[in-house]
Structures are given as structure tokens and as C-alpha cells.
Amino acid sequence: MSERVFVGLGSNLAEPAEQLRQAFAALGQLPATRLAATSALYGSDSLLAGQPRYTNAVAELHTELAPLALLDALQGIENDQGRVRLERWGPRTLDLDIILFGERLIDEPRLKVPHYHLQARAFVLYPLAELVDEGFVLADGRALAHLLAECPLNGLQRLQA
Ligand code: ROI
């Protein structure tokens, strides 16, 4: 059975917009997976002081991969695009996060879904809102419109799609 998955993309090094476009292409090449939609790109201030601004977006996948298999595949794309983990939370060429995975609630050491900081991340919520119906409700029962209304914008700016 194919499930509807949303993946958050972020980059703040090495031509971020180009990193995200390359990542969209790589997502479209994953096995047993279709890239169903992509949001516009957004600029946003880093949640951590002293880092360059990020470019962020959200992609919608329809996949038959299991959650941890998809996570492994996403980490493969991050590595292919030269991500170096110098420090946790440090600047990065590409970050791919599973935001939502169908109707599932996942709480495993490697993977928490819905993504644990979703409600504080305008750079995830606004691009996600482009891809879902008005009235969209997360698997944990929270309404996206409510999360949007409560979330600080942190310098979020919609860039050209
Ligand atoms: N801040 C923004 N704006 N976008 C991100 O993708 C992002 N990713 C991170 C931290 C450092 C928390 N801040 C971010 O990992």
C-alpha cells in the first residue's frame, strides 16, 4: 500500500536553492516512491543564532517503503550531497526530515513522526500548507491551521517556486 509522506528539506550551505532542487530530483528517483508534489522554496532565519539563513521546502512522496527504509534512503541522499556532520545542529548542505508518514504515529529512537518540532517551525508548516487541503489534520489530531496561527514566522519569506 502506498502512503502519503511529507519530507522537509533544508540547506544553508553551498548554494541552498540548488541543493534543494537536486534533492527533489533525487527524491523522484527513490525506489517504490513517486514524487507527487513540491512546495515553493522559502528563506528563513536559522533557529540557532550565528548561522546563515536557510532555504527550506516540503516534498510530498507516495511511497511503499517502510518508514525506516525511507529514513535510510533520505540519509543516503544527504550523504550523496556532501553533508558533513561537523556538529549537531550545525550548518549543513542538506537536511531531509520525515515530517508526516500517512496516518502513522512513530516513536522510535531514530524516528519520531509527526516530526517533534513541527509546531515551532514556520519553515515546515507554511510549505506543508501549500500541499494539503484546508482543514488538514495531523495524525495526532492537531489541525494544521491551528499550528500555523500559533507559530512565530522567524523571518520566513516565500521565494520563487
Ligand atoms: N532553521 C531554519 N530556518 N531552517 C532549518 O532547516 C533549520 N534546521 C535546523 C536548525 C539549526 C534547528 N535551524 C533551522 O536543524
PDB file of C-alpha atoms and ligand atoms in Angstrom:
ATOM      1  CA  MET A   1       0.000   0.000   0.000  1.00  0.00           C
ATOM      2  CA  SER A   2       1.308   3.414  -0.917  1.00  0.00           C
ATOM      3  CA  GLU A   3       1.408   6.033   1.851  1.00  0.00           C
ATOM      4  CA  ARG A   4       1.415   9.796   1.658  1.00  0.00           C
ATOM      5  CA  VAL A   5       4.599  11.146   3.210  1.00  0.00           C
ATOM      6  CA  PHE A   6       5.828  14.706   3.657  1.00  0.00           C
ATOM      7  CA  VAL A   7       9.554  15.386   3.775  1.00  0.00           C
ATOM      8  CA  GLY A   8      11.065  18.663   4.967  1.00  0.00           C
ATOM      9  CA  LEU A   9      14.154  19.903   3.149  1.00  0.00           C
ATOM     10  CA  GLY A  10      16.648  22.438   4.464  1.00  0.00           C
ATOM     11  CA  SER A  11      20.040  23.803   3.454  1.00  0.00           C
ATOM     12  CA  ASN A  12      22.175  26.744   4.482  1.00  0.00           C
ATOM     13  CA  LEU A  13      25.471  25.991   2.764  1.00  0.00           C
ATOM     14  CA  ALA A  14      26.816  25.553  -0.772  1.00  0.00           C
ATOM     15  CA  GLU A  15      24.032  27.181  -2.845  1.00  0.00           C
ATOM     16  CA  PRO A  16      20.993  26.088  -0.843  1.00  0.00           C
ATOM     17  CA  ALA A  17      18.393  26.519  -3.608  1.00  0.00           C
ATOM     18  CA  GLU A  18      20.475  24.300  -5.885  1.00  0.00           C
ATOM     19  CA  GLN A  19      20.833  21.727  -3.080  1.00  0.00           C
ATOM     20  CA  LEU A  20      17.055  21.600  -2.726  1.00  0.00           C
ATOM     21  CA  ARG A  21      16.441  21.244  -6.463  1.00  0.00           C
ATOM     22  CA  GLN A  22      18.978  18.425  -6.617  1.00  0.00           C
ATOM     23  CA  ALA A  23      17.301  16.783  -3.636  1.00  0.00           C
ATOM     24  CA  PHE A  24      13.848  16.973  -5.293  1.00  0.00           C
ATOM     25  CA  ALA A  25      15.352  15.134  -8.274  1.00  0.00           C
ATOM     26  CA  ALA A  26      16.903  12.502  -6.002  1.00  0.00           C
ATOM     27  CA  LEU A  27      13.599  12.004  -4.159  1.00  0.00           C
ATOM     28  CA  GLY A  28      11.975  11.369  -7.536  1.00  0.00           C
ATOM     29  CA  GLN A  29      14.464   8.538  -8.146  1.00  0.00           C
ATOM     30  CA  LEU A  30      13.833   6.618  -4.910  1.00  0.00           C
ATOM     31  CA  PRO A  31      12.643   3.027  -5.321  1.00  0.00           C
ATOM     32  CA  ALA A  32       8.916   2.281  -4.867  1.00  0.00           C
ATOM     33  CA  THR A  33       8.322   6.006  -4.478  1.00  0.00           C
ATOM     34  CA  ARG A  34       6.719   8.773  -6.511  1.00  0.00           C
ATOM     35  CA  LEU A  35       7.464  12.462  -6.005  1.00  0.00           C
ATOM     36  CA  ALA A  36       3.878  13.748  -6.006  1.00  0.00           C
ATOM     37  CA  ALA A  37       4.384  17.471  -5.312  1.00  0.00           C
ATOM     38  CA  THR A  38       6.891  20.063  -4.161  1.00  0.00           C
ATOM     39  CA  SER A  39       6.280  23.349  -2.369  1.00  0.00           C
ATOM     40  CA  ALA A  40       7.872  26.656  -3.237  1.00  0.00           C
ATOM     41  CA  LEU A  41      11.249  27.388  -1.683  1.00  0.00           C
ATOM     42  CA  TYR A  42      11.265  29.558   1.444  1.00  0.00           C
ATOM     43  CA  GLY A  43      14.004  31.606   3.071  1.00  0.00           C
ATOM     44  CA  SER A  44      14.106  31.595   6.876  1.00  0.00           C
ATOM     45  CA  ASP A  45      16.324  32.686   9.734  1.00  0.00           C
ATOM     46  CA  SER A  46      18.163  29.872  11.470  1.00  0.00           C
ATOM     47  CA  LEU A  47      16.614  28.839  14.733  1.00  0.00           C
ATOM     48  CA  LEU A  48      20.158  28.987  16.107  1.00  0.00           C
ATOM     49  CA  ALA A  49      21.929  32.351  16.240  1.00  0.00           C
ATOM     50  CA  GLY A  50      25.031  32.888  14.156  1.00  0.00           C
ATOM     51  CA  GLN A  51      24.176  30.589  11.247  1.00  0.00           C
ATOM     52  CA  PRO A  52      23.441  31.664   7.676  1.00  0.00           C
ATOM     53  CA  ARG A  53      19.769  31.837   6.643  1.00  0.00           C
ATOM     54  CA  TYR A  54      18.233  28.591   5.477  1.00  0.00           C
ATOM     55  CA  THR A  55      16.378  27.694   2.339  1.00  0.00           C
ATOM     56  CA  ASN A  56      13.542  25.268   3.126  1.00  0.00           C
ATOM     57  CA  ALA A  57      10.781  23.409   1.299  1.00  0.00           C
ATOM     58  CA  VAL A  58       8.497  20.393   1.680  1.00  0.00           C
ATOM     59  CA  ALA A  59       8.055  17.490  -0.742  1.00  0.00           C
ATOM     60  CA  GLU A  60       5.125  15.086  -0.917  1.00  0.00           C
ATOM     61  CA  LEU A  61       6.028  11.468  -1.648  1.00  0.00           C
ATOM     62  CA  HIS A  62       3.801   8.488  -2.286  1.00  0.00           C
ATOM     63  CA  THR A  63       5.853   5.533  -1.170  1.00  0.00           C
ATOM     64  CA  GLU A  64       5.660   1.838  -0.487  1.00  0.00           C
ATOM     65  CA  LEU A  65       8.861   1.969   1.561  1.00  0.00           C
ATOM     66  CA  ALA A  66       8.613   1.327   5.287  1.00  0.00           C
ATOM     67  CA  PRO A  67       9.435   4.341   7.479  1.00  0.00           C
ATOM     68  CA  LEU A  68      12.950   3.255   8.480  1.00  0.00           C
ATOM     69  CA  ALA A  69      13.747   2.193   4.913  1.00  0.00           C
ATOM     70  CA  LEU A  70      12.726   5.663   3.750  1.00  0.00           C
ATOM     71  CA  LEU A  71      14.799   7.237   6.527  1.00  0.00           C
ATOM     72  CA  ASP A  72      17.853   5.254   5.361  1.00  0.00           C
ATOM     73  CA  ALA A  73      17.224   6.339   1.783  1.00  0.00           C
ATOM     74  CA  LEU A  74      16.960  10.001   2.822  1.00  0.00           C
ATOM     75  CA  GLN A  75      20.213   9.767   4.751  1.00  0.00           C
ATOM     76  CA  GLY A  76      21.769   8.291   1.612  1.00  0.00           C
ATOM     77  CA  ILE A  77      20.692  11.388  -0.342  1.00  0.00           C
ATOM     78  CA  GLU A  78      22.077  13.675   2.387  1.00  0.00           C
ATOM     79  CA  ASN A  79      25.397  11.861   2.227  1.00  0.00           C
ATOM     80  CA  ASP A  80      25.480  11.919  -1.578  1.00  0.00           C
ATOM     81  CA  GLN A  81      25.066  15.671  -1.447  1.00  0.00           C
ATOM     82  CA  GLY A  82      28.103  16.042   0.728  1.00  0.00           C
ATOM     83  CA  ARG A  83      26.555  16.546   4.095  1.00  0.00           C
ATOM     84  CA  VAL A  84      29.241  16.607   6.707  1.00  0.00           C
ATOM     85  CA  ARG A  85      28.049  16.305  10.276  1.00  0.00           C
ATOM     86  CA  LEU A  86      30.637  18.511  11.939  1.00  0.00           C
ATOM     87  CA  GLU A  87      28.375  19.312  14.864  1.00  0.00           C
ATOM     88  CA  ARG A  88      24.813  18.505  15.823  1.00  0.00           C
ATOM     89  CA  TRP A  89      22.511  21.367  14.719  1.00  0.00           C
ATOM     90  CA  GLY A  90      25.421  22.932  12.761  1.00  0.00           C
ATOM     91  CA  PRO A  91      25.152  24.438   9.274  1.00  0.00           C
ATOM     92  CA  ARG A  92      24.500  21.780   6.648  1.00  0.00           C
ATOM     93  CA  THR A  93      24.408  21.341   2.894  1.00  0.00           C
ATOM     94  CA  LEU A  94      21.242  19.248   3.080  1.00  0.00           C
ATOM     95  CA  ASP A  95      18.868  18.117   5.782  1.00  0.00           C
ATOM     96  CA  LEU A  96      15.937  15.814   4.961  1.00  0.00           C
ATOM     97  CA  ASP A  97      13.359  15.113   7.677  1.00  0.00           C
ATOM     98  CA  ILE A  98      10.298  12.880   7.576  1.00  0.00           C
ATOM     99  CA  ILE A  99       7.529  15.218   8.760  1.00  0.00           C
ATOM    100  CA  LEU A 100       4.413  13.059   8.353  1.00  0.00           C
ATOM    101  CA  PHE A 101       4.021   9.427   7.285  1.00  0.00           C
ATOM    102  CA  GLY A 102       0.427   8.644   6.312  1.00  0.00           C
ATOM    103  CA  GLU A 103      -1.665   8.342   9.432  1.00  0.00           C
ATOM    104  CA  ARG A 104       1.152   6.844  11.460  1.00  0.00           C
ATOM    105  CA  LEU A 105       2.429   7.855  14.870  1.00  0.00           C
ATOM    106  CA  ILE A 106       6.033   6.661  15.144  1.00  0.00           C
ATOM    107  CA  ASP A 107       8.134   6.851  18.292  1.00  0.00           C
ATOM    108  CA  GLU A 108      11.401   5.052  17.732  1.00  0.00           C
ATOM    109  CA  PRO A 109      14.915   6.103  18.708  1.00  0.00           C
ATOM    110  CA  ARG A 110      15.772   7.018  15.112  1.00  0.00           C
ATOM    111  CA  LEU A 111      12.429   8.407  14.043  1.00  0.00           C
ATOM    112  CA  LYS A 112       9.610  10.388  15.626  1.00  0.00           C
ATOM    113  CA  VAL A 113       6.574  11.175  13.467  1.00  0.00           C
ATOM    114  CA  PRO A 114       4.956  13.690  13.358  1.00  0.00           C
ATOM    115  CA  HIS A 115       8.301  15.477  13.491  1.00  0.00           C
ATOM    116  CA  TYR A 116       8.833  16.610  17.072  1.00  0.00           C
ATOM    117  CA  HIS A 117       9.435  20.341  16.482  1.00  0.00           C
ATOM    118  CA  LEU A 118       6.834  20.817  13.774  1.00  0.00           C
ATOM    119  CA  GLN A 119       4.781  23.344  15.725  1.00  0.00           C
ATOM    120  CA  ALA A 120       7.773  25.691  16.167  1.00  0.00           C
ATOM    121  CA  ARG A 121       8.895  25.577  12.537  1.00  0.00           C
ATOM    122  CA  ALA A 122       7.169  28.003  10.198  1.00  0.00           C
ATOM    123  CA  PHE A 123       9.622  26.848   7.505  1.00  0.00           C
ATOM    124  CA  VAL A 124       7.895  23.429   7.622  1.00  0.00           C
ATOM    125  CA  LEU A 125       4.285  24.452   8.333  1.00  0.00           C
ATOM    126  CA  TYR A 126       3.882  27.024   5.530  1.00  0.00           C
ATOM    127  CA  PRO A 127       5.303  24.897   2.709  1.00  0.00           C
ATOM    128  CA  LEU A 128       3.303  21.920   4.023  1.00  0.00           C
ATOM    129  CA  ALA A 129       0.141  24.034   3.887  1.00  0.00           C
ATOM    130  CA  GLU A 130       0.700  24.542   0.144  1.00  0.00           C
ATOM    131  CA  LEU A 131       0.408  20.791  -0.424  1.00  0.00           C
ATOM    132  CA  VAL A 132      -2.632  19.809   1.651  1.00  0.00           C
ATOM    133  CA  ASP A 133      -6.308  20.720   1.801  1.00  0.00           C
ATOM    134  CA  GLU A 134      -7.603  23.453   4.027  1.00  0.00           C
ATOM    135  CA  GLY A 135      -8.775  21.724   7.175  1.00  0.00           C
ATOM    136  CA  PHE A 136      -5.869  19.259   7.133  1.00  0.00           C
ATOM    137  CA  VAL A 137      -5.470  17.422  10.450  1.00  0.00           C
ATOM    138  CA  LEU A 138      -2.264  15.660  11.507  1.00  0.00           C
ATOM    139  CA  ALA A 139      -2.277  12.006  12.589  1.00  0.00           C
ATOM    140  CA  ASP A 140      -2.006  13.174  16.206  1.00  0.00           C
ATOM    141  CA  GLY A 141      -5.228  15.185  15.875  1.00  0.00           C
ATOM    142  CA  ARG A 142      -3.732  18.686  15.648  1.00  0.00           C
ATOM    143  CA  ALA A 143      -5.177  20.943  12.958  1.00  0.00           C
ATOM    144  CA  LEU A 144      -2.566  22.469  10.650  1.00  0.00           C
ATOM    145  CA  ALA A 145      -4.442  25.804  10.661  1.00  0.00           C
ATOM    146  CA  HIS A 146      -4.110  25.961  14.443  1.00  0.00           C
ATOM    147  CA  LEU A 147      -0.355  25.244  14.316  1.00  0.00           C
ATOM    148  CA  LEU A 148       0.102  27.927  11.638  1.00  0.00           C
ATOM    149  CA  ALA A 149      -1.746  30.517  13.719  1.00  0.00           C
ATOM    150  CA  GLU A 150       0.443  29.843  16.769  1.00  0.00           C
ATOM    151  CA  CYS A 151       3.853  29.602  15.096  1.00  0.00           C
ATOM    152  CA  PRO A 152       6.348  32.505  15.053  1.00  0.00           C
ATOM    153  CA  LEU A 153       7.409  33.383  11.498  1.00  0.00           C
ATOM    154  CA  ASN A 154      11.176  33.689  12.154  1.00  0.00           C
ATOM    155  CA  GLY A 155      11.775  35.793   9.053  1.00  0.00           C
ATOM    156  CA  LEU A 156      10.013  33.352   6.749  1.00  0.00           C
ATOM    157  CA  GLN A 157       9.899  34.537   3.155  1.00  0.00           C
ATOM    158  CA  ARG A 158       8.392  32.702   0.190  1.00  0.00           C
ATOM    159  CA  LEU A 159      10.895  32.608  -2.657  1.00  0.00           C
ATOM    160  CA  GLN A 160      10.186  31.880  -6.307  1.00  0.00           C
ATOM    161  CA  ALA A 161       8.927  28.319  -6.792  1.00  0.00           C
TER     162      ALA A 161
HETATM  163  N1  ROI B   1      16.411  26.870  10.896  1.00  0.00           N
HETATM  164  C1  ROI B   1      15.784  27.031   9.725  1.00  0.00           C
HETATM  165  N2  ROI B   1      15.285  28.225   9.441  1.00  0.00           N
HETATM  166  N3  ROI B   1      15.656  26.021   8.822  1.00  0.00           N
HETATM  167  C2  ROI B   1      16.166  24.789   9.083  1.00  0.00           C
HETATM  168  O1  ROI B   1      16.055  23.872   8.240  1.00  0.00           O
HETATM  169  C3  ROI B   1      16.832  24.584  10.315  1.00  0.00           C
HETATM  170  N4  ROI B   1      17.361  23.376  10.658  1.00  0.00           N
HETATM  171  C4  ROI B   1      17.982  23.184  11.812  1.00  0.00           C
HETATM  172  C5  ROI B   1      18.119  24.275  12.846  1.00  0.00           C
HETATM  173  C6  ROI B   1      19.592  24.501  13.174  1.00  0.00           C
HETATM  174  C7  ROI B   1      17.372  23.816  14.099  1.00  0.00           C
HETATM  175  N5  ROI B   1      17.555  25.515  12.404  1.00  0.00           N
HETATM  176  C8  ROI B   1      16.924  25.672  11.205  1.00  0.00           C
HETATM  177  O2  ROI B   1      18.483  21.992  12.095  1.00  0.00           O
END
